[in-house]
Short mmCIF file of C-alpha atoms in Angstrom, two decimals:
data_model
loop_
_atom_site.label_atom_id
_atom_site.label_comp_id
_atom_site.label_asym_id
_atom_site.label_seq_id
_atom_site.Cartn_x
_atom_site.Cartn_y
_atom_site.Cartn_z
CA UNK O 1 74.60 207.89 163.86
CA UNK O 2 72.42 210.28 165.73
CA UNK O 3 73.48 213.92 165.82
CA UNK O 4 73.81 215.69 169.13
CA UNK O 5 72.92 219.29 169.85
CA UNK O 6 70.55 221.61 168.11
CA UNK O 7 70.27 221.75 164.34
CA UNK O 8 72.42 224.28 162.49
CA UNK O 9 70.44 227.42 161.69
CA UNK O 10 73.05 228.98 159.40
CA UNK O 11 73.47 227.91 155.78
CA UNK O 12 77.17 227.09 155.42
CA UNK O 13 77.07 227.95 151.73
CA UNK O 14 76.12 231.51 152.72
CA UNK O 15 79.05 231.57 155.16
CA UNK O 16 81.43 230.52 152.36
CA UNK O 17 79.88 233.12 150.04
CA UNK O 18 80.48 235.79 152.69
CA UNK O 19 84.10 234.69 153.10
CA UNK O 20 84.62 234.82 149.35
CA UNK O 21 83.08 238.30 149.31
CA UNK O 22 85.50 239.47 152.01
CA UNK O 23 88.46 237.88 150.21
CA UNK O 24 87.64 239.46 146.85
CA UNK O 25 86.57 242.92 148.00
CA UNK O 26 88.75 243.46 151.07
CA UNK O 27 85.61 244.42 152.95
CA UNK O 28 85.88 244.66 156.73
CA UNK O 29 83.96 242.10 158.77
CA UNK O 30 81.59 244.69 160.20
CA UNK O 31 80.88 246.24 156.80
CA UNK O 32 79.58 243.08 155.11
CA UNK O 33 76.25 243.56 153.33
CA UNK O 34 73.16 242.47 155.25
CA UNK O 35 72.49 239.80 152.58
CA UNK O 36 75.02 237.59 154.37
CA UNK O 37 74.76 235.97 157.81
CA UNK O 38 75.86 238.17 160.74
CA UNK O 39 79.57 238.98 160.57
CA UNK O 40 80.13 237.40 163.99
CA UNK O 41 78.80 234.09 162.68
CA UNK O 42 80.93 234.24 159.53
CA UNK O 43 83.98 235.25 161.55
CA UNK O 44 83.46 232.40 164.03
CA UNK O 45 83.27 229.81 161.26
CA UNK O 46 86.36 231.28 159.59
CA UNK O 47 88.43 231.10 162.77
CA UNK O 48 87.18 227.59 163.57
CA UNK O 49 87.94 226.31 160.07
CA UNK O 50 91.38 227.95 160.14
CA UNK O 51 92.21 226.42 163.53
CA UNK O 52 91.20 222.93 162.37
CA UNK O 53 93.24 223.21 159.16
CA UNK O 54 90.21 222.92 156.90
CA UNK O 55 91.44 225.52 154.41
CA UNK O 56 94.77 223.73 154.01
CA UNK O 57 93.01 220.42 153.37
CA UNK O 58 90.54 221.70 150.79
CA UNK O 59 92.87 224.07 148.93
CA UNK O 60 94.55 221.36 146.76
CA UNK O 61 91.11 220.11 145.73
CA UNK O 62 89.96 223.60 144.80
CA UNK O 63 93.12 224.18 142.76
CA UNK O 64 92.54 220.94 140.85
CA UNK O 65 88.92 221.91 140.16
CA UNK O 66 90.01 225.29 138.80
CA UNK O 67 92.45 223.73 136.31
#
C-alpha cells in the first residue's frame, strides 16, 4: 500500500527515549535536554499514543520481555 502524506521527519526511537528520560528523571517537558526532539513533538506523540491506547496494548509485552 502506498503511504499518504509527507514522510515522518522525527525518529520515533528518539521520541521513546525522551519519554523514558522524562519517566525516569521526572524532568519537565520544557526542561528536556536538547539532545532529544523538541518537547512539543515528544508531548504530541505521548498524548496521541495515550489517546489511542497504545501504552496499554504494549505494556504486557514489555513486562514479558523484562522477565
